[in-house]
Amino acid sequence: MNVIKRIFTKLVYPDGLCCLLCSAELSQDSPYGFCKKCAPKKITHCCDLCGTSLHNGLQKYCDSCLKYNTWYFSAARAPFVYSDENIKKIVWQIKYGNKPYVAKYMASAMADVVRLADWGFDLIAFVPLHKKRERKRGYNQAKVIAEHLGELFGKPVITALEKITYSKKSATKLGREDRIKSLQGSFALTENDIKGKTLLLVDDVATTHATANECAKMLRLGKARKVYLITYATGRGDRPF
């Protein structure tokens, strides 16, 4: 599709009727924002604990969960794998492309996974950004997704945590152990009224799960009864963290 046709399509079809990736016209039954050509495959089998995609349908846990099993969340799930190039493009759009409107499509896919998992929860929390990073980006993508999930489930969204350390360098390229060390002491609890509550923790991506796990740790220290983690994308369980 050339540039002129792409612009014309965006003008003619309002938000929600065009594919997020190729701008092709969508039918009304495309809640995830993809046309048939661009639609990524959903995860069909995953680790019972961390939710990473598993190829072996008989495998219950990924190797990392069998080896470490140090999660502070009760379970984690995601609809897609982050290694899918189309999923990476969607994550890039909301993180760096100043397109917060894609959050409602992300939330739609995530909500279906939560329903399938049949989790009961009282409140929705989200992984925070440091104030400097949030000002630079203009919004916290995890919070925007959480707000859409709050509307879909009719549950309150709370700002339970804050990011108290700031680094100009991204931790995305660090290994599992180094990333865990770099995140220690990075978050503080800001919501005290979570004792005995079950929380749904929201983020866009969890590959090592280190960031979300540190957040879940703080929520559990705040006496949360359980923490479930939902993200838009996750890793593959057959790959080392």
PDB file of C-alpha atoms in Angstrom, residues 1-239:
ATOM      1  CA  MET A   1       0.000   0.000   0.000  1.00  0.00           C
ATOM      2  CA  ASN A   2       1.518   3.341  -1.041  1.00  0.00           C
ATOM      3  CA  VAL A   3       1.673   6.345   1.272  1.00  0.00           C
ATOM      4  CA  ILE A   4      -1.260   8.209  -0.314  1.00  0.00           C
ATOM      5  CA  LYS A   5      -3.537   5.167  -0.118  1.00  0.00           C
ATOM      6  CA  ARG A   6      -2.485   4.557   3.503  1.00  0.00           C
ATOM      7  CA  ILE A   7      -3.331   8.151   4.460  1.00  0.00           C
ATOM      8  CA  PHE A   8      -6.643   7.971   2.590  1.00  0.00           C
ATOM      9  CA  THR A   9      -7.575   4.746   4.377  1.00  0.00           C
ATOM     10  CA  LYS A  10      -6.836   6.326   7.759  1.00  0.00           C
ATOM     11  CA  LEU A  11      -9.069   9.285   6.890  1.00  0.00           C
ATOM     12  CA  VAL A  12     -11.964   7.245   5.522  1.00  0.00           C
ATOM     13  CA  TYR A  13     -11.994   4.525   8.169  1.00  0.00           C
ATOM     14  CA  PRO A  14     -12.050   5.741  11.776  1.00  0.00           C
ATOM     15  CA  ASP A  15      -9.835   4.306  14.489  1.00  0.00           C
ATOM     16  CA  GLY A  16     -10.737   0.679  15.083  1.00  0.00           C
ATOM     17  CA  LEU A  17     -11.586  -0.216  11.473  1.00  0.00           C
ATOM     18  CA  CYS A  18      -8.047  -0.369  10.101  1.00  0.00           C
ATOM     19  CA  CYS A  19      -5.301  -2.893  10.752  1.00  0.00           C
ATOM     20  CA  LEU A  20      -2.727  -1.475  13.164  1.00  0.00           C
ATOM     21  CA  LEU A  21       0.097  -2.708  10.952  1.00  0.00           C
ATOM     22  CA  CYS A  22      -0.916  -2.433   7.288  1.00  0.00           C
ATOM     23  CA  SER A  23      -3.997  -0.148   7.465  1.00  0.00           C
ATOM     24  CA  ALA A  24      -6.164  -2.691   5.632  1.00  0.00           C
ATOM     25  CA  GLU A  25      -9.878  -2.420   6.310  1.00  0.00           C
ATOM     26  CA  LEU A  26     -11.022  -4.492   9.275  1.00  0.00           C
ATOM     27  CA  SER A  27     -14.302  -6.207   9.936  1.00  0.00           C
ATOM     28  CA  GLN A  28     -16.164  -5.486  13.141  1.00  0.00           C
ATOM     29  CA  ASP A  29     -15.096  -8.870  14.566  1.00  0.00           C
ATOM     30  CA  SER A  30     -11.383  -7.966  14.754  1.00  0.00           C
ATOM     31  CA  PRO A  31     -11.009  -6.942  18.413  1.00  0.00           C
ATOM     32  CA  TYR A  32      -7.220  -7.278  18.426  1.00  0.00           C
ATOM     33  CA  GLY A  33      -6.668  -4.722  15.649  1.00  0.00           C
ATOM     34  CA  PHE A  34      -5.164  -7.072  13.033  1.00  0.00           C
ATOM     35  CA  CYS A  35      -6.290  -8.064   9.569  1.00  0.00           C
ATOM     36  CA  LYS A  36      -6.104 -11.762   8.666  1.00  0.00           C
ATOM     37  CA  LYS A  37      -2.767 -11.281   6.907  1.00  0.00           C
ATOM     38  CA  CYS A  38      -1.073  -9.568   9.864  1.00  0.00           C
ATOM     39  CA  ALA A  39      -2.735 -11.499  12.701  1.00  0.00           C
ATOM     40  CA  PRO A  40      -0.080 -13.190  14.899  1.00  0.00           C
ATOM     41  CA  LYS A  41      -0.517 -16.650  16.342  1.00  0.00           C
ATOM     42  CA  LYS A  42      -1.757 -16.764  19.916  1.00  0.00           C
ATOM     43  CA  ILE A  43       0.016 -18.866  22.517  1.00  0.00           C
ATOM     44  CA  THR A  44      -1.747 -22.220  22.708  1.00  0.00           C
ATOM     45  CA  HIS A  45       0.348 -23.926  25.392  1.00  0.00           C
ATOM     46  CA  CYS A  46       2.416 -22.292  28.105  1.00  0.00           C
ATOM     47  CA  CYS A  47       4.231 -22.818  31.381  1.00  0.00           C
ATOM     48  CA  ASP A  48       1.728 -23.099  34.223  1.00  0.00           C
ATOM     49  CA  LEU A  49       3.733 -20.636  36.319  1.00  0.00           C
ATOM     50  CA  CYS A  50       5.363 -17.941  34.191  1.00  0.00           C
ATOM     51  CA  GLY A  51       3.243 -18.264  31.053  1.00  0.00           C
ATOM     52  CA  THR A  52       6.079 -18.552  28.545  1.00  0.00           C
ATOM     53  CA  SER A  53       5.193 -20.354  25.342  1.00  0.00           C
ATOM     54  CA  LEU A  54       6.044 -24.072  25.234  1.00  0.00           C
ATOM     55  CA  HIS A  55       6.280 -26.249  22.133  1.00  0.00           C
ATOM     56  CA  ASN A  56       5.891 -29.518  24.000  1.00  0.00           C
ATOM     57  CA  GLY A  57       2.212 -29.914  24.810  1.00  0.00           C
ATOM     58  CA  LEU A  58       3.015 -32.424  27.559  1.00  0.00           C
ATOM     59  CA  GLN A  59       5.413 -30.065  29.345  1.00  0.00           C
ATOM     60  CA  LYS A  60       3.812 -28.364  32.360  1.00  0.00           C
ATOM     61  CA  TYR A  61       6.641 -26.042  33.425  1.00  0.00           C
ATOM     62  CA  CYS A  62       9.455 -24.360  31.522  1.00  0.00           C
ATOM     63  CA  ASP A  63      13.053 -25.182  32.397  1.00  0.00           C
ATOM     64  CA  SER A  64      13.588 -21.832  34.108  1.00  0.00           C
ATOM     65  CA  CYS A  65      10.648 -22.328  36.471  1.00  0.00           C
ATOM     66  CA  LEU A  66      11.856 -25.831  37.291  1.00  0.00           C
ATOM     67  CA  LYS A  67      15.331 -24.445  37.989  1.00  0.00           C
ATOM     68  CA  TYR A  68      14.551 -21.204  39.843  1.00  0.00           C
ATOM     69  CA  ASN A  69      10.866 -21.075  40.909  1.00  0.00           C
ATOM     70  CA  THR A  70      11.407 -17.774  42.714  1.00  0.00           C
ATOM     71  CA  TRP A  71       8.304 -15.964  41.517  1.00  0.00           C
ATOM     72  CA  TYR A  72       6.332 -13.675  43.823  1.00  0.00           C
ATOM     73  CA  PHE A  73       3.336 -13.789  41.483  1.00  0.00           C
ATOM     74  CA  SER A  74       1.014 -16.811  41.568  1.00  0.00           C
ATOM     75  CA  ALA A  75       0.885 -17.147  37.790  1.00  0.00           C
ATOM     76  CA  ALA A  76       1.583 -15.145  34.631  1.00  0.00           C
ATOM     77  CA  ARG A  77       0.001 -15.224  31.182  1.00  0.00           C
ATOM     78  CA  ALA A  78       0.217 -13.463  27.821  1.00  0.00           C
ATOM     79  CA  PRO A  79      -1.599 -13.883  24.508  1.00  0.00           C
ATOM     80  CA  PHE A  80       1.481 -13.562  22.257  1.00  0.00           C
ATOM     81  CA  VAL A  81       5.207 -14.262  22.075  1.00  0.00           C
ATOM     82  CA  TYR A  82       7.509 -11.254  21.859  1.00  0.00           C
ATOM     83  CA  SER A  83       9.695 -12.895  19.196  1.00  0.00           C
ATOM     84  CA  ASP A  84       6.853 -12.428  16.686  1.00  0.00           C
ATOM     85  CA  GLU A  85       7.907  -9.448  14.554  1.00  0.00           C
ATOM     86  CA  ASN A  86       4.361  -8.082  14.298  1.00  0.00           C
ATOM     87  CA  ILE A  87       4.009  -8.142  18.077  1.00  0.00           C
ATOM     88  CA  LYS A  88       7.319  -6.290  18.414  1.00  0.00           C
ATOM     89  CA  LYS A  89       5.941  -3.620  16.077  1.00  0.00           C
ATOM     90  CA  ILE A  90       2.831  -3.149  18.230  1.00  0.00           C
ATOM     91  CA  VAL A  91       4.933  -2.877  21.391  1.00  0.00           C
ATOM     92  CA  TRP A  92       7.182  -0.346  19.643  1.00  0.00           C
ATOM     93  CA  GLN A  93       4.122   1.695  18.628  1.00  0.00           C
ATOM     94  CA  ILE A  94       2.896   2.110  22.188  1.00  0.00           C
ATOM     95  CA  LYS A  95       6.342   2.480  23.781  1.00  0.00           C
ATOM     96  CA  TYR A  96       8.167   4.699  21.340  1.00  0.00           C
ATOM     97  CA  GLY A  97       5.733   5.595  18.549  1.00  0.00           C
ATOM     98  CA  ASN A  98       3.414   7.803  20.631  1.00  0.00           C
ATOM     99  CA  LYS A  99       0.386   5.639  19.823  1.00  0.00           C
ATOM    100  CA  PRO A 100      -1.373   5.035  23.149  1.00  0.00           C
ATOM    101  CA  TYR A 101      -4.618   4.184  21.318  1.00  0.00           C
ATOM    102  CA  VAL A 102      -3.252   0.701  20.491  1.00  0.00           C
ATOM    103  CA  ALA A 103      -3.597  -0.094  24.213  1.00  0.00           C
ATOM    104  CA  LYS A 104      -7.284  -0.924  23.876  1.00  0.00           C
ATOM    105  CA  TYR A 105      -6.499  -3.639  21.308  1.00  0.00           C
ATOM    106  CA  MET A 106      -3.703  -4.980  23.467  1.00  0.00           C
ATOM    107  CA  ALA A 107      -6.062  -5.009  26.449  1.00  0.00           C
ATOM    108  CA  SER A 108      -8.706  -6.890  24.455  1.00  0.00           C
ATOM    109  CA  ALA A 109      -6.315  -9.764  23.736  1.00  0.00           C
ATOM    110  CA  MET A 110      -5.028  -9.750  27.319  1.00  0.00           C
ATOM    111  CA  ALA A 111      -8.555  -9.775  28.743  1.00  0.00           C
ATOM    112  CA  ASP A 112      -9.421 -12.917  26.794  1.00  0.00           C
ATOM    113  CA  VAL A 113      -6.407 -14.665  28.332  1.00  0.00           C
ATOM    114  CA  VAL A 114      -7.398 -13.548  31.846  1.00  0.00           C
ATOM    115  CA  ARG A 115     -10.901 -14.878  31.308  1.00  0.00           C
ATOM    116  CA  LEU A 116      -9.530 -18.201  30.093  1.00  0.00           C
ATOM    117  CA  ALA A 117      -7.268 -18.429  33.153  1.00  0.00           C
ATOM    118  CA  ASP A 118     -10.344 -17.780  35.305  1.00  0.00           C
ATOM    119  CA  TRP A 119      -8.477 -15.600  37.776  1.00  0.00           C
ATOM    120  CA  GLY A 120     -10.467 -13.860  40.446  1.00  0.00           C
ATOM    121  CA  PHE A 121      -9.025 -10.479  41.445  1.00  0.00           C
ATOM    122  CA  ASP A 122     -10.072  -7.383  43.353  1.00  0.00           C
ATOM    123  CA  LEU A 123      -7.834  -4.643  41.975  1.00  0.00           C
ATOM    124  CA  ILE A 124      -5.693  -3.877  38.932  1.00  0.00           C
ATOM    125  CA  ALA A 125      -2.163  -2.526  39.376  1.00  0.00           C
ATOM    126  CA  PHE A 126       0.504  -1.744  36.788  1.00  0.00           C
ATOM    127  CA  VAL A 127       4.268  -1.695  36.489  1.00  0.00           C
ATOM    128  CA  PRO A 128       5.326   1.953  36.948  1.00  0.00           C
ATOM    129  CA  LEU A 129       7.806   4.013  34.968  1.00  0.00           C
ATOM    130  CA  HIS A 130      10.197   6.434  36.584  1.00  0.00           C
ATOM    131  CA  LYS A 131       8.746   9.957  36.463  1.00  0.00           C
ATOM    132  CA  LYS A 132      11.546  11.163  34.170  1.00  0.00           C
ATOM    133  CA  ARG A 133      10.917   8.371  31.672  1.00  0.00           C
ATOM    134  CA  GLU A 134       7.160   8.850  31.840  1.00  0.00           C
ATOM    135  CA  ARG A 135       7.490  12.591  31.188  1.00  0.00           C
ATOM    136  CA  LYS A 136       9.725  11.886  28.206  1.00  0.00           C
ATOM    137  CA  ARG A 137       7.335   9.281  26.771  1.00  0.00           C
ATOM    138  CA  GLY A 138       4.206  11.239  27.660  1.00  0.00           C
ATOM    139  CA  TYR A 139       2.449   8.340  29.354  1.00  0.00           C
ATOM    140  CA  ASN A 140       3.045   4.964  30.986  1.00  0.00           C
ATOM    141  CA  GLN A 141       1.941   2.302  28.503  1.00  0.00           C
ATOM    142  CA  ALA A 142       1.280  -0.242  31.272  1.00  0.00           C
ATOM    143  CA  LYS A 143      -1.060   2.202  33.008  1.00  0.00           C
ATOM    144  CA  VAL A 144      -2.968   2.942  29.797  1.00  0.00           C
ATOM    145  CA  ILE A 145      -3.432  -0.793  29.158  1.00  0.00           C
ATOM    146  CA  ALA A 146      -4.483  -1.300  32.787  1.00  0.00           C
ATOM    147  CA  GLU A 147      -7.147   1.402  32.464  1.00  0.00           C
ATOM    148  CA  HIS A 148      -8.680  -0.383  29.481  1.00  0.00           C
ATOM    149  CA  LEU A 149      -8.618  -3.661  31.409  1.00  0.00           C
ATOM    150  CA  GLY A 150     -10.309  -1.885  34.297  1.00  0.00           C
ATOM    151  CA  GLU A 151     -13.152  -0.876  31.970  1.00  0.00           C
ATOM    152  CA  LEU A 152     -13.458  -4.394  30.532  1.00  0.00           C
ATOM    153  CA  PHE A 153     -13.598  -6.078  33.947  1.00  0.00           C
ATOM    154  CA  GLY A 154     -15.256  -3.343  35.946  1.00  0.00           C
ATOM    155  CA  LYS A 155     -12.389  -3.294  38.466  1.00  0.00           C
ATOM    156  CA  PRO A 156     -10.566  -0.331  40.080  1.00  0.00           C
ATOM    157  CA  VAL A 157      -7.110   0.547  38.745  1.00  0.00           C
ATOM    158  CA  ILE A 158      -4.714   1.660  41.466  1.00  0.00           C
ATOM    159  CA  THR A 159      -1.273   3.248  41.433  1.00  0.00           C
ATOM    160  CA  ALA A 160       0.193   0.784  43.909  1.00  0.00           C
ATOM    161  CA  LEU A 161       3.872   1.263  43.088  1.00  0.00           C
ATOM    162  CA  GLU A 162       6.395   3.878  42.050  1.00  0.00           C
ATOM    163  CA  LYS A 163       9.767   3.521  40.339  1.00  0.00           C
ATOM    164  CA  ILE A 164      12.319   5.197  42.579  1.00  0.00           C
ATOM    165  CA  THR A 165      15.549   4.548  40.677  1.00  0.00           C
ATOM    166  CA  TYR A 166      16.406   5.880  37.239  1.00  0.00           C
ATOM    167  CA  SER A 167      18.939   4.673  34.724  1.00  0.00           C
ATOM    168  CA  LYS A 168      19.597   6.090  31.270  1.00  0.00           C
ATOM    169  CA  LYS A 169      20.698   2.638  30.120  1.00  0.00           C
ATOM    170  CA  SER A 170      18.054   0.065  29.241  1.00  0.00           C
ATOM    171  CA  ALA A 171      18.150  -3.221  31.126  1.00  0.00           C
ATOM    172  CA  THR A 172      16.566  -5.154  28.260  1.00  0.00           C
ATOM    173  CA  LYS A 173      19.897  -6.589  27.092  1.00  0.00           C
ATOM    174  CA  LEU A 174      20.993  -7.782  30.523  1.00  0.00           C
ATOM    175  CA  GLY A 175      20.922 -11.459  31.433  1.00  0.00           C
ATOM    176  CA  ARG A 176      18.499 -12.807  34.008  1.00  0.00           C
ATOM    177  CA  GLU A 177      20.804 -12.601  37.035  1.00  0.00           C
ATOM    178  CA  ASP A 178      22.192  -9.153  36.161  1.00  0.00           C
ATOM    179  CA  ARG A 179      18.721  -7.806  35.532  1.00  0.00           C
ATOM    180  CA  ILE A 180      17.464  -9.094  38.881  1.00  0.00           C
ATOM    181  CA  LYS A 181      20.368  -7.391  40.650  1.00  0.00           C
ATOM    182  CA  SER A 182      19.821  -4.121  38.772  1.00  0.00           C
ATOM    183  CA  LEU A 183      16.154  -4.035  39.819  1.00  0.00           C
ATOM    184  CA  GLN A 184      16.592  -4.656  43.520  1.00  0.00           C
ATOM    185  CA  GLY A 185      15.266  -1.680  45.469  1.00  0.00           C
ATOM    186  CA  SER A 186      13.883  -0.052  42.315  1.00  0.00           C
ATOM    187  CA  PHE A 187      10.242   0.058  43.398  1.00  0.00           C
ATOM    188  CA  ALA A 188       8.371   1.384  46.412  1.00  0.00           C
ATOM    189  CA  LEU A 189       4.850   0.653  47.603  1.00  0.00           C
ATOM    190  CA  THR A 190       2.526   3.672  47.457  1.00  0.00           C
ATOM    191  CA  GLU A 191      -0.828   1.987  48.129  1.00  0.00           C
ATOM    192  CA  ASN A 192      -1.331   0.627  51.631  1.00  0.00           C
ATOM    193  CA  ASP A 193      -4.899  -0.626  51.233  1.00  0.00           C
ATOM    194  CA  ILE A 194      -4.070  -3.903  49.481  1.00  0.00           C
ATOM    195  CA  LYS A 195      -3.919  -6.203  52.494  1.00  0.00           C
ATOM    196  CA  GLY A 196      -5.766  -9.424  51.781  1.00  0.00           C
ATOM    197  CA  LYS A 197      -6.575  -8.325  48.206  1.00  0.00           C
ATOM    198  CA  THR A 198      -5.811 -10.232  45.017  1.00  0.00           C
ATOM    199  CA  LEU A 199      -4.226  -8.022  42.376  1.00  0.00           C
ATOM    200  CA  LEU A 200      -3.920  -8.256  38.614  1.00  0.00           C
ATOM    201  CA  LEU A 201      -0.524  -6.753  37.714  1.00  0.00           C
ATOM    202  CA  VAL A 202      -0.250  -5.347  34.182  1.00  0.00           C
ATOM    203  CA  ASP A 203       2.735  -4.736  31.912  1.00  0.00           C
ATOM    204  CA  ASP A 204       3.335  -4.722  28.164  1.00  0.00           C
ATOM    205  CA  VAL A 205       6.087  -7.351  27.904  1.00  0.00           C
ATOM    206  CA  ALA A 206       7.641  -9.931  30.239  1.00  0.00           C
ATOM    207  CA  THR A 207      10.562 -11.924  28.848  1.00  0.00           C
ATOM    208  CA  THR A 208      12.762 -12.436  31.894  1.00  0.00           C
ATOM    209  CA  HIS A 209       9.840 -11.501  34.211  1.00  0.00           C
ATOM    210  CA  ALA A 210      12.407  -9.779  36.445  1.00  0.00           C
ATOM    211  CA  THR A 211      10.706  -6.362  36.505  1.00  0.00           C
ATOM    212  CA  ALA A 212       7.234  -7.734  37.140  1.00  0.00           C
ATOM    213  CA  ASN A 213       8.563 -10.112  39.767  1.00  0.00           C
ATOM    214  CA  GLU A 214      10.177  -7.261  41.694  1.00  0.00           C
ATOM    215  CA  CYS A 215       6.861  -5.400  41.553  1.00  0.00           C
ATOM    216  CA  ALA A 216       4.982  -8.493  42.712  1.00  0.00           C
ATOM    217  CA  LYS A 217       7.477  -8.809  45.561  1.00  0.00           C
ATOM    218  CA  MET A 218       6.629  -5.318  46.795  1.00  0.00           C
ATOM    219  CA  LEU A 219       2.898  -5.995  46.502  1.00  0.00           C
ATOM    220  CA  ARG A 220       3.255  -9.170  48.529  1.00  0.00           C
ATOM    221  CA  LEU A 221       5.262  -7.247  51.123  1.00  0.00           C
ATOM    222  CA  GLY A 222       2.249  -4.944  51.266  1.00  0.00           C
ATOM    223  CA  LYS A 223       0.238  -8.022  52.341  1.00  0.00           C
ATOM    224  CA  ALA A 224      -1.507  -8.596  49.016  1.00  0.00           C
ATOM    225  CA  ARG A 225      -3.075 -12.049  49.141  1.00  0.00           C
ATOM    226  CA  LYS A 226      -2.124 -12.981  45.574  1.00  0.00           C
ATOM    227  CA  VAL A 227      -0.667 -11.319  42.497  1.00  0.00           C
ATOM    228  CA  TYR A 228      -1.443 -12.449  38.960  1.00  0.00           C
ATOM    229  CA  LEU A 229       0.579 -11.072  36.055  1.00  0.00           C
ATOM    230  CA  ILE A 230      -0.844 -10.343  32.618  1.00  0.00           C
ATOM    231  CA  THR A 231       1.248  -8.961  29.756  1.00  0.00           C
ATOM    232  CA  TYR A 232       0.728  -8.527  26.028  1.00  0.00           C
ATOM    233  CA  ALA A 233       3.770 -10.587  25.140  1.00  0.00           C
ATOM    234  CA  THR A 234       6.146 -13.038  26.761  1.00  0.00           C
ATOM    235  CA  GLY A 235       9.135 -15.186  25.850  1.00  0.00           C
ATOM    236  CA  ARG A 236       9.511 -18.793  24.788  1.00  0.00           C
ATOM    237  CA  GLY A 237      10.005 -21.395  27.491  1.00  0.00           C
ATOM    238  CA  ASP A 238      12.456 -23.360  25.366  1.00  0.00           C
ATOM    239  CA  ARG A 239      14.923 -20.469  25.450  1.00  0.00           C
TER     240      ARG A 239
END
